[in-house]
Tab-separated table of C-alpha atoms in Angstrom:
chain	number	residue	atom	x	y	z
B	1	MET	CA	19.417	-2.065	81.215
B	2	ARG	CA	19.602	-4.959	78.725
B	3	LYS	CA	20.306	-7.281	81.657
B	4	TYR	CA	16.947	-6.417	83.193
B	5	ILE	CA	14.863	-6.295	80.007
B	6	GLY	CA	12.782	-9.301	81.114
B	7	GLU	CA	12.045	-7.862	84.555
B	8	ILE	CA	11.162	-4.450	83.098
B	9	GLY	CA	8.837	-6.046	80.536
B	10	LEU	CA	6.978	-8.023	83.214
B	11	LEU	CA	6.683	-4.992	85.507
B	12	VAL	CA	5.190	-2.967	82.637
B	13	THR	CA	2.823	-5.886	81.955
B	14	ALA	CA	1.721	-5.865	85.618
B	15	ILE	CA	1.107	-2.106	85.453
B	16	ILE	CA	-1.006	-2.467	82.301
B	17	TRP	CA	-3.014	-5.303	83.857
B	18	GLY	CA	-3.463	-3.163	86.970
B	19	THR	CA	-5.108	-0.439	84.899
B	20	GLY	CA	-7.434	-3.121	83.529
B	21	PHE	CA	-9.238	-3.564	86.881
B	22	PRO	CA	-11.085	-0.198	86.880
B	23	VAL	CA	-11.522	-0.280	83.086
B	24	SER	CA	-13.102	-3.755	83.322
B	25	ALA	CA	-15.458	-2.423	85.988
B	26	ILE	CA	-16.581	0.268	83.531
B	27	ALA	CA	-16.912	-2.239	80.663
B	28	LEU	CA	-19.102	-4.527	82.791
B	29	ASP	CA	-21.732	-1.784	82.898
B	30	TYR	CA	-22.294	-2.432	79.178
B	31	PHE	CA	-21.119	-5.948	78.306
B	32	SER	CA	-21.457	-9.406	79.763
B	33	PRO	CA	-18.168	-10.958	80.991
B	34	TYR	CA	-18.144	-13.354	78.019
B	35	GLN	CA	-18.636	-10.474	75.569
B	36	ILE	CA	-15.666	-8.671	77.105
B	37	LEU	CA	-13.496	-11.767	76.637
B	38	ALA	CA	-14.634	-12.164	73.028
B	39	GLY	CA	-14.061	-8.471	72.316
B	40	ARG	CA	-10.623	-8.178	73.859
B	41	PHE	CA	-9.306	-11.400	72.275
B	42	ILE	CA	-10.591	-10.609	68.773
B	43	ILE	CA	-9.060	-7.124	68.974
B	44	GLY	CA	-5.784	-8.719	70.051
B	45	ALA	CA	-5.839	-11.324	67.287
B	46	VAL	CA	-6.686	-8.769	64.559
B	47	LEU	CA	-4.079	-6.228	65.711
B	48	LEU	CA	-1.311	-8.815	65.918
B	49	GLY	CA	-2.366	-10.287	62.583
B	50	VAL	CA	-2.250	-6.900	60.839
B	51	VAL	CA	1.092	-5.818	62.336
B	52	PHE	CA	2.852	-9.180	62.025
B	53	TYR	CA	1.027	-10.651	59.030
B	54	LYS	CA	4.290	-11.791	57.417
B	55	LYS	CA	4.936	-14.142	60.324
B	56	MET	CA	1.615	-15.865	59.610
B	57	LEU	CA	3.054	-17.135	56.326
B	58	ASN	CA	5.699	-19.213	58.089
B	59	LEU	CA	3.876	-20.795	61.025
B	60	SER	CA	5.378	-24.153	61.909
B	61	LYS	CA	3.404	-27.077	63.291
B	62	SER	CA	5.327	-26.695	66.556
B	63	VAL	CA	4.280	-23.043	66.987
B	64	LEU	CA	0.668	-23.856	66.134
B	65	LEU	CA	0.524	-26.633	68.737
B	66	LYS	CA	2.305	-24.681	71.468
B	67	GLY	CA	0.497	-21.418	70.774
B	68	GLY	CA	-2.802	-23.299	70.600
B	69	LEU	CA	-2.165	-24.859	74.027
B	70	LEU	CA	-1.362	-21.433	75.497
B	71	GLY	CA	-4.564	-20.081	73.956
B	72	VAL	CA	-6.606	-22.827	75.641
B	73	PHE	CA	-4.905	-22.109	78.990
B	74	LEU	CA	-5.487	-18.383	78.536
B	75	TYR	CA	-9.195	-18.545	77.712
B	76	SER	CA	-9.864	-21.236	80.332
B	77	ALA	CA	-8.244	-19.121	83.054
B	78	PHE	CA	-10.328	-16.059	82.179
B	79	ALA	CA	-13.503	-18.139	81.833
B	80	PHE	CA	-13.109	-19.814	85.242
B	81	GLN	CA	-12.373	-16.430	86.766
B	82	THR	CA	-15.481	-14.929	85.163
B	83	VAL	CA	-17.839	-17.754	86.142
B	84	GLY	CA	-16.310	-18.007	89.612
B	85	LEU	CA	-16.995	-14.341	90.232
B	86	GLN	CA	-20.722	-15.030	89.850
B	87	PHE	CA	-20.660	-17.343	92.903
B	88	THR	CA	-18.103	-15.759	95.221
B	89	THR	CA	-16.997	-12.312	96.344
B	90	PRO	CA	-14.658	-10.177	94.199
B	91	SER	CA	-12.075	-10.211	97.010
B	92	ASN	CA	-12.081	-14.018	97.250
B	93	ASN	CA	-11.931	-14.255	93.467
B	94	ALA	CA	-8.942	-11.901	93.219
B	95	PHE	CA	-7.075	-13.612	96.047
B	96	LEU	CA	-7.651	-17.180	94.845
B	97	THR	CA	-6.775	-16.251	91.252
B	98	ALA	CA	-3.453	-14.905	92.509
B	99	VAL	CA	-2.607	-18.275	94.076
B	100	ASN	CA	-0.908	-18.965	90.716
B	101	VAL	CA	2.181	-17.293	92.192
B	102	LEU	CA	2.541	-20.319	94.501
B	103	ILE	CA	1.502	-22.942	91.924
B	104	VAL	CA	4.141	-22.039	89.311
B	105	PRO	CA	7.194	-23.200	91.340
B	106	PHE	CA	5.398	-26.455	92.201
B	107	ILE	CA	4.740	-27.119	88.501
B	108	ALA	CA	8.451	-26.593	87.839
B	109	PHE	CA	9.445	-28.957	90.632
B	110	VAL	CA	6.829	-31.707	90.199
B	111	LEU	CA	6.762	-31.955	86.397
B	112	TYR	CA	10.376	-31.107	85.617
B	113	ARG	CA	12.238	-31.649	88.911
B	114	ARG	CA	13.550	-28.119	88.578
B	115	LYS	CA	15.065	-26.602	91.702
B	116	VAL	CA	13.455	-23.378	92.878
B	117	SER	CA	15.551	-20.680	94.548
B	118	ALA	CA	14.792	-20.242	98.256
B	119	PHE	CA	14.545	-16.501	97.621
B	120	GLU	CA	11.963	-17.029	94.866
B	121	LEU	CA	9.965	-19.410	97.066
B	122	VAL	CA	9.946	-17.009	100.026
B	123	GLY	CA	9.140	-14.184	97.618
B	124	ALA	CA	6.153	-16.144	96.292
B	125	VAL	CA	4.836	-16.674	99.848
B	126	LEU	CA	5.318	-12.981	100.711
B	127	ALA	CA	3.561	-11.949	97.489
B	128	MET	CA	0.687	-14.265	98.373
B	129	ALA	CA	0.403	-12.717	101.852
B	130	GLY	CA	0.435	-9.228	100.347
B	131	ILE	CA	-2.265	-10.123	97.837
B	132	ALA	CA	-4.362	-11.568	100.681
B	133	LEU	CA	-4.173	-8.268	102.567
B	134	LEU	CA	-5.033	-6.315	99.412
B	135	SER	CA	-7.955	-8.549	98.454
B	136	LEU	CA	-9.569	-10.042	101.549
B	137	ASN	CA	-11.835	-7.926	103.713
B	138	GLY	CA	-13.595	-10.751	105.523
B	139	SER	CA	-13.276	-14.478	106.116
B	140	LEU	CA	-12.376	-16.749	103.227
B	141	SER	CA	-15.327	-19.112	103.009
B	142	VAL	CA	-15.320	-22.047	100.617
B	143	ASN	CA	-18.055	-22.294	97.981
B	144	PRO	CA	-18.306	-23.390	94.322
B	145	GLY	CA	-17.126	-19.975	93.176
B	146	ASP	CA	-13.948	-20.361	95.202
B	147	VAL	CA	-13.267	-23.738	93.589
B	148	LEU	CA	-13.703	-22.192	90.126
B	149	SER	CA	-11.396	-19.318	91.102
B	150	LEU	CA	-8.751	-21.835	92.166
B	151	LEU	CA	-9.104	-23.597	88.806
B	152	CYS	CA	-8.516	-20.189	87.216
B	153	ALA	CA	-5.280	-19.892	89.227
B	154	VAL	CA	-4.184	-23.339	88.036
B	155	PHE	CA	-4.712	-22.412	84.373
B	156	PHE	CA	-2.933	-19.068	84.798
B	157	ALA	CA	-0.037	-20.886	86.473
B	158	PHE	CA	0.222	-23.335	83.571
B	159	HIS	CA	0.006	-20.418	81.128
B	160	ILE	CA	2.877	-18.578	82.839
B	161	PHE	CA	4.959	-21.741	83.170
B	162	TYR	CA	4.571	-23.001	79.612
B	163	THR	CA	4.983	-19.513	78.145
B	164	GLY	CA	8.428	-19.554	79.743
B	165	GLN	CA	9.070	-23.060	78.393
B	166	PHE	CA	7.902	-22.478	74.830
B	167	VAL	CA	9.384	-19.025	74.265
B	168	ARG	CA	12.909	-20.393	74.709
B	169	LYS	CA	12.626	-22.303	71.422
B	170	GLU	CA	9.845	-20.506	69.539
B	171	ASP	CA	9.358	-16.932	68.341
B	172	ALA	CA	7.573	-14.871	70.986
B	173	ILE	CA	5.472	-12.894	68.502
B	174	THR	CA	4.130	-15.928	66.632
B	175	LEU	CA	3.375	-17.679	69.926
B	176	THR	CA	1.389	-14.634	71.068
B	177	LEU	CA	-0.404	-14.367	67.714
B	178	VAL	CA	-1.473	-18.031	67.689
B	179	GLN	CA	-2.607	-18.096	71.326
B	180	MET	CA	-4.599	-14.883	70.894
B	181	THR	CA	-6.312	-16.256	67.774
B	182	VAL	CA	-7.192	-19.534	69.492
B	183	ALA	CA	-8.550	-17.694	72.549
B	184	ALA	CA	-10.622	-15.427	70.258
B	185	VAL	CA	-12.105	-18.399	68.353
B	186	ILE	CA	-13.089	-20.124	71.608
B	187	ALA	CA	-14.521	-16.873	73.005
B	188	TRP	CA	-16.710	-16.228	69.950
B	189	ILE	CA	-17.949	-19.832	69.914
B	190	VAL	CA	-18.978	-19.390	73.565
B	191	ILE	CA	-20.915	-16.145	73.048
B	192	GLY	CA	-22.456	-17.655	69.901
B	193	VAL	CA	-23.749	-20.595	71.943
B	194	LYS	CA	-24.955	-18.224	74.681
B	195	GLY	CA	-26.630	-15.924	72.130
B	196	GLU	CA	-24.646	-12.845	73.182
B	197	THR	CA	-23.162	-11.853	69.817
B	198	ALA	CA	-24.893	-8.432	69.722
B	199	LEU	CA	-22.488	-6.006	71.402
B	200	PRO	CA	-23.995	-2.762	72.800
B	201	ILE	CA	-21.719	-0.072	71.348
B	202	THR	CA	-21.572	3.429	72.837
B	203	THR	CA	-18.626	5.824	73.112
B	204	THR	CA	-17.851	4.717	76.675
B	205	SER	CA	-18.360	1.005	76.065
B	206	ALA	CA	-16.264	1.047	72.890
B	207	THR	CA	-13.472	3.014	74.566
B	208	SER	CA	-13.269	0.619	77.520
B	209	LEU	CA	-13.323	-2.463	75.292
B	210	LEU	CA	-10.687	-1.003	72.956
B	211	TYR	CA	-8.437	-0.244	75.919
B	212	LEU	CA	-8.770	-3.807	77.230
B	213	GLY	CA	-8.162	-5.217	73.756
B	214	VAL	CA	-5.242	-3.003	72.716
B	215	PHE	CA	-3.374	-2.552	75.996
B	216	SER	CA	-4.495	-5.176	78.551
B	217	THR	CA	-4.530	-7.951	75.950
B	218	THR	CA	-2.432	-7.269	72.831
B	219	LEU	CA	0.405	-5.232	74.321
B	220	ALA	CA	0.434	-6.894	77.753
B	221	PHE	CA	0.531	-10.511	76.568
B	222	LEU	CA	3.063	-9.680	73.852
B	223	LEU	CA	5.279	-8.056	76.495
B	224	GLN	CA	4.798	-11.008	78.850
B	225	THR	CA	5.754	-13.560	76.206
B	226	VAL	CA	8.860	-11.644	75.059
B	227	ALA	CA	9.950	-10.879	78.642
B	228	GLN	CA	9.647	-14.488	79.820
B	229	LYS	CA	12.430	-15.402	77.417
B	230	HIS	CA	14.800	-13.771	79.915
B	231	VAL	CA	13.230	-14.608	83.296
B	232	SER	CA	12.520	-17.830	85.216
B	233	GLU	CA	8.885	-18.926	85.476
B	234	THR	CA	8.752	-18.475	89.276
B	235	LYS	CA	10.275	-14.996	89.135
B	236	ALA	CA	7.840	-14.111	86.328
B	237	ALA	CA	4.884	-15.132	88.506
B	238	ILE	CA	6.172	-12.981	91.388
B	239	LEU	CA	6.703	-9.940	89.145
B	240	LEU	CA	3.267	-10.361	87.552
B	241	SER	CA	1.716	-10.514	91.041
B	242	MET	CA	2.275	-6.734	91.156
B	243	GLU	CA	-0.912	-6.593	89.072
B	244	SER	CA	-2.803	-6.551	92.392
B	245	LEU	CA	-0.748	-3.632	93.689
B	246	TRP	CA	-1.229	-1.571	90.532
B	247	GLY	CA	-4.890	-2.567	90.427
B	248	MET	CA	-5.276	-1.049	93.886
B	249	ILE	CA	-3.422	2.132	92.881
B	250	PHE	CA	-5.444	2.725	89.701
B	251	SER	CA	-8.725	1.853	91.447
B	252	ILE	CA	-7.931	4.546	94.005
B	253	ILE	CA	-7.130	7.057	91.245
B	254	MET	CA	-9.962	6.210	88.818
B	255	LEU	CA	-12.707	4.849	91.088
B	256	SER	CA	-11.912	6.779	94.299
B	257	GLU	CA	-11.452	3.655	96.431
B	258	ILE	CA	-10.565	4.305	100.085
B	259	VAL	CA	-7.003	3.465	101.187
B	260	THR	CA	-6.697	1.375	104.365
B	261	ALA	CA	-3.716	0.381	106.520
B	262	GLN	CA	-4.322	-3.252	105.525
B	263	MET	CA	-3.972	-2.340	101.850
B	264	LEU	CA	-0.723	-0.457	102.489
B	265	ILE	CA	0.772	-3.392	104.414
B	266	GLY	CA	-0.262	-5.745	101.591
B	267	ALA	CA	1.383	-3.468	99.025
B	268	ALA	CA	4.567	-3.349	101.120
B	269	LEU	CA	4.717	-7.162	101.306
B	270	ILE	CA	4.390	-7.483	97.520
B	271	LEU	CA	7.194	-4.955	97.023
B	272	LEU	CA	9.336	-6.841	99.565
B	273	ALA	CA	8.681	-10.071	97.644
B	274	ILE	CA	9.884	-8.451	94.401
B	275	ILE	CA	13.015	-7.038	96.060
B	276	LEU	CA	13.849	-10.372	97.709
B	277	ALA	CA	13.399	-12.429	94.523
B	278	GLU	CA	15.264	-9.900	92.380
B	279	THR	CA	18.225	-8.864	94.532
B	280	LYS	CA	18.810	-11.994	96.685
B	281	PRO	CA	20.259	-9.816	99.479
B	282	SER	CA	23.961	-10.499	99.882
B	283	PHE	CA	23.884	-10.421	103.688
B	284	LEU	CA	21.410	-13.332	103.692
B	285	VAL	CA	23.523	-15.308	101.238
B	286	LYS	CA	26.656	-14.690	103.318
B	287	ARG	CA	24.850	-15.770	106.482
B	288	LYS	CA	23.710	-18.961	104.802
B	289	ILE	CA	27.265	-19.713	103.603
B	290	ARG	CA	28.688	-18.979	107.063
B	291	LYS	CA	26.229	-21.377	108.700
B	292	SER	CA	27.091	-24.142	106.220
B	293	ILE	CA	30.821	-23.673	106.975
B	294	LEU	CA	30.268	-23.811	110.728
């Protein structure tokens, strides 16, 4: 089990994020998108600060810089996703955001000349195809919202990639704490400028925001950061792409969405991508070796 601790952590993260789709839909009945971001990040920063306050006494300049950069990537990704959703369809937004699964291996190759496993690359393409089937119900038209959604994917890709880079030398908890604090500061500056600091609090709105803050933000990003210490950036992106699959499952359970054949095929492709990237089927490896010998 210890061998697969990174994979298990990322799968649990994807499940938690999947539950966030229907909960976010509930929260949006009460809060603006920017208020949700401010709420979830401040809850994350406060919780991490209270639990790991001793680590705040020994923050190095390196952790502050790296965690700060991750915080900028994190808030920027969510902000572009939020604004993009105002100008494009939810399906286009979800699909284009998930393009990060293809961007991560290119970042590794272009910036660091790092070789990417053929299995991981094929897995990324399969995951992308599965996400397309889960998300897209019509034609993918190009509009300003789509461009913003793609920018969101770029920032998420950089966040995933550099989380994997930084966590190899820095403490995962302090990295998460710093990035959450930076994201919270940016988020509250934004809603201050927009004049949205008054949060409408009811039992339902508070419950949904607390869930997003405690589970979808604090626990999920802490798990992601710790897990990426043991997993390559490309494999991490593929495993996290299961967010779409779990989002579909929990939307069906909580919001009574209708299951279609297209959705089931998309889910199957994502699962196939995970299996291919994780197991690297021996019969394919043997076939490749046999061909090279011949």
